[in-house]
Short mmCIF file of C-alpha atoms and ligand atoms in Angstrom, two decimals:
data_model
loop_
_atom_site.label_atom_id
_atom_site.label_comp_id
_atom_site.label_asym_id
_atom_site.label_seq_id
_atom_site.Cartn_x
_atom_site.Cartn_y
_atom_site.Cartn_z
CA MET N 1 -18.81 -8.90 -11.69
CA LYS N 2 -17.49 -11.84 -13.70
CA LYS N 3 -15.72 -14.47 -11.59
CA ASN N 4 -12.22 -13.28 -10.94
CA ILE N 5 -9.61 -15.16 -8.96
CA PHE N 6 -8.68 -12.14 -6.82
CA ILE N 7 -12.30 -11.37 -5.93
CA GLU N 8 -13.05 -15.06 -5.28
CA ASN N 9 -10.04 -15.33 -3.00
CA ILE N 10 -10.68 -12.22 -0.88
CA ASN N 11 -14.24 -13.44 -0.42
CA GLY N 12 -12.94 -16.61 1.18
CA ASN N 13 -13.50 -19.02 -1.70
CA ILE N 14 -11.00 -21.71 -2.60
CA THR N 15 -9.12 -20.78 -5.77
CA SER N 16 -6.97 -23.02 -7.97
CA ARG N 17 -3.92 -20.84 -7.30
CA PRO N 18 -3.09 -17.77 -5.21
CA PRO N 19 -4.03 -14.50 -6.90
CA VAL N 20 -1.05 -12.23 -7.57
CA TRP N 21 -0.41 -8.49 -7.63
CA PHE N 22 2.56 -6.40 -6.49
CA MET N 23 2.97 -3.37 -4.28
CA ARG N 24 4.19 -0.44 -6.39
CA GLN N 25 3.41 -2.32 -9.59
CA ALA N 26 2.03 0.79 -11.27
CA GLY N 27 4.62 3.47 -10.79
CA ARG N 28 8.14 2.15 -10.57
CA ILE N 29 9.57 -0.51 -12.82
CA LEU N 30 7.48 -0.98 -15.95
CA PRO N 31 9.25 0.17 -19.14
CA SER N 32 5.86 1.39 -20.46
CA TYR N 33 5.43 3.54 -17.31
CA LEU N 34 8.99 4.84 -17.35
CA ARG N 35 8.49 6.00 -20.96
CA LEU N 36 5.35 7.91 -19.94
CA LYS N 37 7.21 9.43 -16.99
CA GLU N 38 9.71 11.01 -19.38
CA LYS N 39 6.83 13.01 -20.84
CA TYR N 40 4.59 13.69 -17.85
CA SER N 41 5.13 14.49 -14.18
CA PHE N 42 3.38 12.55 -11.41
CA ASP N 43 0.89 15.39 -10.94
CA GLU N 44 0.16 15.62 -14.65
CA MET N 45 -0.63 11.91 -14.73
CA MET N 46 -2.83 12.19 -11.64
CA GLN N 47 -4.76 15.19 -12.94
CA ASN N 48 -5.57 13.57 -16.28
CA LYS N 49 -8.09 10.75 -15.86
CA GLU N 50 -7.14 8.98 -19.11
CA LEU N 51 -3.48 8.94 -18.14
CA ALA N 52 -4.19 7.94 -14.52
CA ALA N 53 -6.36 5.07 -15.77
CA LYS N 54 -3.75 4.04 -18.32
CA VAL N 55 -0.97 3.86 -15.71
CA THR N 56 -3.20 1.98 -13.26
CA LEU N 57 -4.00 -0.62 -15.91
CA LEU N 58 -0.52 -1.05 -17.46
CA PRO N 59 0.54 -3.82 -15.02
CA LEU N 60 -2.53 -5.88 -15.89
CA ASP N 61 -1.52 -5.92 -19.55
CA ASP N 62 2.28 -5.98 -19.14
CA LEU N 63 2.60 -8.31 -16.15
CA GLY N 64 -0.67 -10.25 -16.15
CA VAL N 65 -1.41 -9.53 -12.49
CA ASP N 66 -4.90 -10.25 -11.12
CA ALA N 67 -5.71 -6.79 -9.71
CA GLY N 68 -4.82 -3.17 -10.30
CA ILE N 69 -3.85 -0.63 -7.65
CA LEU N 70 -5.03 2.90 -8.09
CA PHE N 71 -2.30 5.23 -9.33
CA SER N 72 -2.07 7.83 -6.56
CA ASP N 73 0.04 8.45 -3.46
CA ILE N 74 -0.39 8.35 0.30
CA LEU N 75 0.60 12.04 0.50
CA VAL N 76 -2.65 13.26 -1.05
CA ILE N 77 -4.16 13.28 2.46
CA PRO N 78 -1.61 15.76 3.93
CA LYS N 79 -2.18 17.82 0.77
CA ALA N 80 -5.95 17.81 1.35
CA LEU N 81 -5.23 18.87 4.96
CA GLY N 82 -3.47 21.97 3.64
CA LEU N 83 0.19 21.02 3.25
CA GLU N 84 1.76 22.24 0.03
CA LEU N 85 3.08 19.18 -1.75
CA GLU N 86 5.51 19.05 -4.63
CA PHE N 87 6.83 15.89 -6.25
CA THR N 88 10.37 16.79 -7.20
CA ALA N 89 12.90 14.62 -9.05
CA LYS N 90 14.34 13.74 -5.63
CA GLY N 91 11.00 12.75 -4.12
CA PRO N 92 8.10 14.48 -2.41
CA LYS N 93 8.60 17.80 -0.67
CA PHE N 94 6.31 19.75 1.68
CA HIS N 95 6.82 23.50 1.60
CA ASN N 96 5.03 24.00 4.91
CA ALA N 97 5.84 20.75 6.73
CA LEU N 98 4.96 20.41 10.41
CA ASP N 99 7.74 21.23 12.87
CA GLN N 100 8.58 20.38 16.48
CA ASN N 101 5.80 22.69 17.72
CA ILE N 102 3.20 20.52 15.96
CA ASN N 103 0.96 23.44 15.23
CA ASP N 104 -2.32 22.08 13.88
CA LYS N 105 -3.93 25.48 13.35
CA ASN N 106 -3.23 25.53 9.65
CA LEU N 107 -4.54 22.03 9.04
CA ILE N 108 -8.04 22.13 7.60
CA PHE N 109 -9.40 19.22 5.60
CA ASP N 110 -10.74 20.18 2.19
CA SER N 111 -12.24 17.02 0.73
CA SER N 112 -12.79 18.66 -2.68
CA LYS N 113 -9.00 18.46 -3.08
CA LEU N 114 -9.48 14.71 -3.60
CA ASP N 115 -12.19 14.93 -6.27
CA TYR N 116 -9.80 14.27 -9.15
CA ILE N 117 -8.92 10.91 -7.56
CA TYR N 118 -12.57 9.91 -7.40
CA ASN N 119 -12.91 10.78 -11.08
CA ASN N 120 -9.89 8.61 -11.83
CA ILE N 121 -11.54 5.65 -10.04
CA LYS N 122 -14.72 6.15 -12.04
CA GLU N 123 -12.73 6.27 -15.27
CA ILE N 124 -10.82 3.06 -14.47
CA LYS N 125 -14.01 1.19 -13.53
CA SER N 126 -15.82 2.39 -16.64
CA GLN N 127 -12.96 1.23 -18.87
CA ARG N 128 -12.53 -2.15 -17.12
CA PRO N 129 -15.55 -2.99 -14.99
CA ASN N 130 -14.38 -6.58 -14.49
CA THR N 131 -10.86 -5.75 -13.34
CA PRO N 132 -10.52 -5.70 -9.55
CA LEU N 133 -9.28 -2.30 -8.40
CA ILE N 134 -7.48 -1.79 -5.09
CA GLY N 135 -7.82 1.63 -3.49
CA PHE N 136 -5.50 2.74 -0.72
CA CYS N 137 -4.31 5.36 1.70
CA GLY N 138 -1.41 5.72 4.11
CA GLY N 139 -1.57 4.45 7.67
CA PRO N 140 -2.00 7.15 10.35
CA LEU N 141 1.62 6.85 11.55
CA THR N 142 3.23 6.76 8.09
CA THR N 143 1.17 9.74 6.95
CA PHE N 144 1.97 11.62 10.18
CA LEU N 145 5.72 11.04 9.79
CA PHE N 146 5.77 12.33 6.22
CA MET N 147 4.00 15.52 7.27
CA PHE N 148 7.25 16.48 9.03
CA ARG N 149 9.44 15.71 6.06
CA ARG N 150 10.42 18.93 4.37
CA ASN N 151 12.52 17.27 1.68
CA GLU N 152 14.85 14.41 0.89
CA SER N 153 17.56 15.74 3.24
CA ASN N 154 15.33 14.65 6.16
CA LYS N 155 16.80 11.15 6.00
CA ASP N 156 15.31 9.70 9.15
CA PHE N 157 12.32 10.34 11.36
CA ASN N 158 14.11 10.41 14.73
CA HIS N 159 13.02 14.00 15.39
CA VAL N 160 9.40 12.88 14.95
CA ILE N 161 9.74 9.66 16.99
CA LYS N 162 10.93 11.80 19.91
CA LEU N 163 7.61 13.65 19.79
CA PHE N 164 5.75 10.42 20.57
CA TYR N 165 7.46 10.53 23.97
CA LYS N 166 7.53 14.29 24.58
CA GLU N 167 4.33 15.51 22.92
CA LYS N 168 2.08 12.48 22.88
CA LYS N 169 -1.19 14.43 23.09
CA LYS N 170 -0.31 16.68 20.18
CA CYS N 171 0.72 13.68 18.08
CA ILE N 172 -2.61 12.02 18.81
CA LYS N 173 -4.49 15.18 17.82
CA ILE N 174 -2.84 15.21 14.38
CA MET N 175 -3.39 11.46 13.93
CA GLU N 176 -7.07 12.02 14.71
CA MET N 177 -7.23 14.63 11.95
CA ILE N 178 -5.48 12.27 9.53
CA THR N 179 -7.91 9.50 10.48
CA GLU N 180 -10.97 11.67 10.00
CA ALA N 181 -9.78 12.74 6.55
CA SER N 182 -8.83 9.16 5.64
CA VAL N 183 -12.23 7.81 6.72
CA GLU N 184 -13.93 10.28 4.39
CA TYR N 185 -11.46 9.42 1.63
CA VAL N 186 -12.00 5.65 1.96
CA LYS N 187 -15.79 6.04 1.97
CA ASN N 188 -15.60 7.98 -1.27
CA GLN N 189 -13.22 5.49 -2.86
CA VAL N 190 -15.68 2.68 -2.10
CA ILE N 191 -18.62 4.69 -3.48
CA ARG N 192 -16.71 5.30 -6.73
CA GLY N 193 -16.13 1.57 -7.15
CA ILE N 194 -12.92 0.20 -5.62
CA ASP N 195 -13.15 -3.55 -4.99
CA CYS N 196 -10.67 -3.78 -2.13
CA PHE N 197 -8.82 -1.33 0.12
CA GLN N 198 -5.24 -1.43 1.41
CA LEU N 199 -3.83 0.62 4.29
CA PHE N 200 -0.07 1.21 3.83
CA GLU N 201 1.46 1.48 7.30
CA THR N 202 4.96 1.20 5.89
CA TYR N 203 6.63 2.79 8.94
CA CYS N 204 4.77 0.77 11.59
CA GLY N 205 8.06 -0.62 12.93
CA ILE N 206 9.63 2.79 13.52
CA ILE N 207 8.15 3.03 17.02
CA PRO N 208 8.10 0.21 19.58
CA GLU N 209 5.53 -2.47 18.82
CA GLU N 210 3.61 -1.89 22.08
CA MET N 211 3.44 1.82 21.37
CA TYR N 212 2.00 1.21 17.91
CA THR N 213 -0.59 -1.14 19.37
CA GLU N 214 -1.58 1.28 22.10
CA ILE N 215 -1.53 4.64 20.34
CA VAL N 216 -1.90 4.08 16.59
CA LEU N 217 -3.70 0.78 15.99
CA PRO N 218 -7.13 2.10 17.10
CA TYR N 219 -6.90 4.71 14.31
CA SER N 220 -5.74 2.21 11.70
CA LYS N 221 -8.65 -0.01 12.72
CA LYS N 222 -11.08 2.87 12.26
CA ILE N 223 -9.91 3.49 8.69
CA LEU N 224 -9.93 -0.23 7.81
CA ASN N 225 -13.36 -0.73 9.37
CA THR N 226 -14.75 2.10 7.24
CA ALA N 227 -14.12 -0.01 4.13
CA MET N 228 -15.34 -3.21 5.81
CA ASP N 229 -18.57 -1.54 6.95
CA LYS N 230 -19.25 -0.78 3.30
CA ASN N 231 -18.67 -4.43 2.29
CA CYS N 232 -15.27 -3.67 0.84
CA LYS N 233 -12.52 -6.08 1.92
CA SER N 234 -9.59 -4.47 3.68
CA ILE N 235 -5.88 -5.31 3.62
CA PHE N 236 -3.58 -3.98 6.35
CA PHE N 237 0.17 -3.65 5.68
CA PRO N 238 1.90 -2.92 9.01
CA LYS N 239 5.52 -3.27 7.90
CA ASN N 240 7.92 -4.53 10.59
CA TYR N 241 5.18 -5.04 13.18
CA ASN N 242 6.77 -8.44 13.91
CA ASN N 243 5.13 -10.04 16.97
CA GLY N 244 2.54 -7.26 16.83
CA LEU N 245 0.90 -9.35 14.12
CA ASN N 246 -0.75 -11.28 16.95
CA GLN N 247 -2.90 -8.18 17.56
CA LEU N 248 -4.61 -8.57 14.19
CA ASN N 249 -7.97 -10.24 13.71
CA LYS N 250 -11.23 -9.88 11.80
CA GLY N 251 -12.23 -6.94 13.99
CA ILE N 252 -9.37 -4.97 12.46
CA CYS N 253 -8.89 -6.17 8.86
CA ASP N 254 -9.80 -8.97 6.45
CA ILE N 255 -6.25 -9.64 5.29
CA ALA N 256 -2.82 -8.84 6.74
CA SER N 257 -0.03 -8.01 4.32
CA ILE N 258 3.33 -9.01 5.74
CA ASP N 259 6.93 -8.05 5.02
CA TRP N 260 9.77 -10.54 4.56
CA GLN N 261 11.36 -10.16 8.01
CA LEU N 262 9.34 -13.10 9.28
CA PRO N 263 8.95 -16.41 7.44
CA ILE N 264 5.41 -16.60 6.10
CA GLU N 265 4.61 -19.63 8.31
CA THR N 266 5.64 -17.69 11.43
CA ALA N 267 3.53 -14.71 10.40
CA ARG N 268 0.60 -17.05 9.70
CA SER N 269 0.82 -18.56 13.17
CA LEU N 270 0.89 -15.12 14.80
CA LEU N 271 -2.19 -13.94 12.92
CA SER N 272 -5.70 -14.84 13.93
CA SER N 273 -6.95 -17.73 11.79
CA ASP N 274 -10.03 -15.76 10.69
CA ILE N 275 -8.03 -13.39 8.48
CA GLY N 276 -6.18 -13.95 5.21
CA ILE N 277 -2.52 -13.26 4.51
CA GLN N 278 -0.71 -11.40 1.72
CA GLY N 279 2.99 -11.32 0.91
CA ASN N 280 5.85 -11.71 1.41
CA MET N 281 8.37 -12.16 -1.39
CA ASP N 282 11.59 -10.32 -0.68
CA PRO N 283 11.80 -7.80 -3.57
CA ARG N 284 15.61 -8.15 -3.65
CA ILE N 285 15.19 -11.69 -5.02
CA PHE N 286 14.31 -10.12 -8.38
CA PHE N 287 18.00 -9.26 -8.73
CA ALA N 288 18.81 -13.00 -8.81
CA ASP N 289 18.77 -15.25 -11.89
CA LYS N 290 15.72 -17.29 -12.83
CA LYS N 291 17.09 -20.49 -11.32
CA GLU N 292 17.50 -18.90 -7.91
CA ILE N 293 14.11 -17.17 -8.17
CA GLU N 294 12.48 -20.51 -8.94
CA LYS N 295 14.11 -22.11 -5.89
CA TYR N 296 12.58 -19.39 -3.76
CA LEU N 297 9.15 -19.86 -5.36
CA ILE N 298 9.23 -23.61 -4.80
CA THR N 299 9.76 -23.02 -1.07
CA LEU N 300 6.88 -20.52 -0.94
CA SER N 301 4.63 -22.83 -2.95
CA LYS N 302 4.63 -25.34 -0.08
CA PHE N 303 2.86 -22.70 1.99
CA GLY N 304 0.48 -22.00 -0.90
CA ALA N 305 -0.52 -25.64 -1.25
CA LYS N 306 -1.77 -25.65 2.34
CA ASN N 307 -3.18 -22.14 2.59
CA ASN N 308 -6.00 -20.95 0.37
CA ASN N 309 -6.45 -17.58 2.01
CA TRP N 310 -3.17 -16.26 0.64
CA ILE N 311 -2.53 -13.48 -1.90
CA PHE N 312 0.90 -13.61 -3.53
CA ASN N 313 2.65 -10.24 -3.25
CA LEU N 314 5.92 -8.65 -2.17
CA GLY N 315 7.00 -7.88 1.39
CA HIS N 316 7.30 -4.25 0.23
CA GLY N 317 7.29 -2.40 -3.12
CA PHE N 318 9.47 -3.14 -6.13
CA ILE N 319 12.98 -1.77 -6.06
CA PRO N 320 13.66 0.55 -9.02
CA GLY N 321 16.03 -1.01 -11.54
CA ILE N 322 14.93 -4.63 -11.37
CA ASP N 323 14.52 -6.49 -14.64
CA VAL N 324 10.85 -6.70 -15.53
CA LYS N 325 11.48 -10.04 -17.31
CA ASN N 326 12.03 -11.59 -13.89
CA VAL N 327 8.66 -10.25 -12.78
CA ASN N 328 7.01 -11.80 -15.84
CA PHE N 329 8.76 -15.04 -14.95
CA VAL N 330 7.32 -14.99 -11.40
CA VAL N 331 3.76 -14.23 -12.53
CA ASP N 332 3.88 -16.96 -15.20
CA TRP N 333 5.34 -19.43 -12.71
CA ILE N 334 2.56 -18.80 -10.21
CA LYS N 335 -0.09 -19.12 -12.90
CA ASN N 336 1.32 -22.35 -14.36
CA HIS N 337 2.36 -24.12 -11.17
CA ASN N 338 0.26 -27.02 -9.91
CA TRP N 339 -0.79 -25.88 -6.44
CA ASN N 340 -2.31 -29.22 -5.49
CA ARG N 341 -5.52 -27.67 -4.26
O1 CP3 U 401 2.22 1.05 -7.93
C1 CP3 U 401 2.20 2.20 -7.53
O2 CP3 U 401 3.16 2.97 -7.63
C2 CP3 U 401 0.88 2.62 -6.93
C3 CP3 U 401 0.75 3.94 -6.39
C4 CP3 U 401 1.60 4.35 -5.18
C5 CP3 U 401 2.53 5.43 -5.20
N1 CP3 U 401 2.96 5.62 -3.91
C6 CP3 U 401 2.93 6.20 -6.40
C7 CP3 U 401 4.10 7.07 -6.38
C8 CP3 U 401 1.54 3.87 -3.87
C9 CP3 U 401 0.75 2.69 -3.32
C10 CP3 U 401 2.40 4.69 -3.07
C11 CP3 U 401 2.56 4.52 -1.61
C12 CP3 U 401 3.50 5.34 -0.87
N2 CP3 U 401 3.94 6.62 -1.16
C13 CP3 U 401 4.07 4.97 0.37
C14 CP3 U 401 3.76 3.68 1.12
C15 CP3 U 401 4.27 2.46 0.50
C16 CP3 U 401 5.72 2.43 0.17
O3 CP3 U 401 6.03 2.03 -0.96
O4 CP3 U 401 6.52 2.71 1.04
C17 CP3 U 401 4.91 6.02 0.78
C18 CP3 U 401 5.73 6.04 2.04
C19 CP3 U 401 4.80 7.07 -0.18
C20 CP3 U 401 5.45 8.41 -0.15
C21 CP3 U 401 6.24 8.68 -1.35
N3 CP3 U 401 5.71 9.01 -2.59
C22 CP3 U 401 7.68 8.63 -1.51
C23 CP3 U 401 8.65 8.31 -0.40
C24 CP3 U 401 7.97 8.93 -2.85
C25 CP3 U 401 9.33 9.06 -3.51
C26 CP3 U 401 9.96 7.78 -3.83
C27 CP3 U 401 9.09 6.78 -4.54
O5 CP3 U 401 8.57 5.92 -3.86
O6 CP3 U 401 8.91 6.85 -5.77
C28 CP3 U 401 6.73 9.12 -3.52
C29 CP3 U 401 6.54 9.44 -4.94
C30 CP3 U 401 5.71 8.51 -5.76
N4 CP3 U 401 4.63 7.78 -5.34
C31 CP3 U 401 5.91 8.27 -7.14
C32 CP3 U 401 4.91 7.38 -7.54
C33 CP3 U 401 4.64 6.86 -8.91
C34 CP3 U 401 7.01 8.87 -7.99
C35 CP3 U 401 6.64 10.23 -8.46
C36 CP3 U 401 7.67 10.79 -9.39
O7 CP3 U 401 8.74 10.21 -9.52
O8 CP3 U 401 7.34 11.83 -9.99
#
């Protein structure tokens, strides 16, 4: 592959500036994507390799980011395990979600249900072999939680959190099944050509930090290590893990992606020095005017001048409704700033 700043950076080389990409850059805020969404549903885009590739690559052309993230969703794993998934206008819906009895009898992994995603990866890499492509899947806890979510009226996950105390063994059994399916899924993503892998553990902070470390982290590690064992760099996004970040090291992931609840310097000092860091712009800042955004970037740039192993990203995905011109402003600013490296 031609030298690319994202690839150079994740491989530990010093780059003139931090590489930049954004969580949820493909499917939320781009006017070009929103126009396509008026014509096609999420499933239609996923099932058509040309469309899936187009949506994956839109942010590279429209925003100038340094890497693409595969257009897909974390819920494809529950679907491949046998849950009937529908993306409705109000969000995803499972027709046969798990309930308090946590009956795993109907969960059988059918890996052929993921074949269309592998074809999409192949299509993207054949169209743009030199563009770094990030593959992903959901963390074991986040995926588990969503398997109980029948529809948008399930506003919180308290009924599922309770199960971690009352039905720990059953919870672990399901997380094992999720992990096994995810391991297979990651392996196949790497074979089809992804350049980097991110594990989205967006709901990490929903259970106590110690509980995540004890019960869930070994499974997250297994999924991340699957990519690493195949020479594919792994990024772990354990949102709201807070002090739990001190559990992370090279044995678990190559890079930790952090949210905005901790200042980036604090997160850096909690993390083992042998891993890189990604994040952590507060996505709400995009609602501000350019002057205020620039003030924020200047503060962050002090960190960037001292830290090479940093990927610029958000602390979580874009919020729908933000002005894409402000995103262009941020990308251009990062590219044109003198990072004193
Ligand atoms: O840039 C991208 O959008 C990349 C692809 C991507 C999607 N979902 C597409 C999507 C990624 C990385 C995800 C991750 C995801 N999905 C997470 C973890 C990260 C996060 O942002 O929290 C979670 C918890 C989900 C589950 C999910 N999928 C929800 C809660 C929803 C509804 C609200 C939403 O986020 O849009 C989805 C639907 C979804 N995932 C859509 C897209 C483009 C919208 C589909 C549609 O509107 O038809």
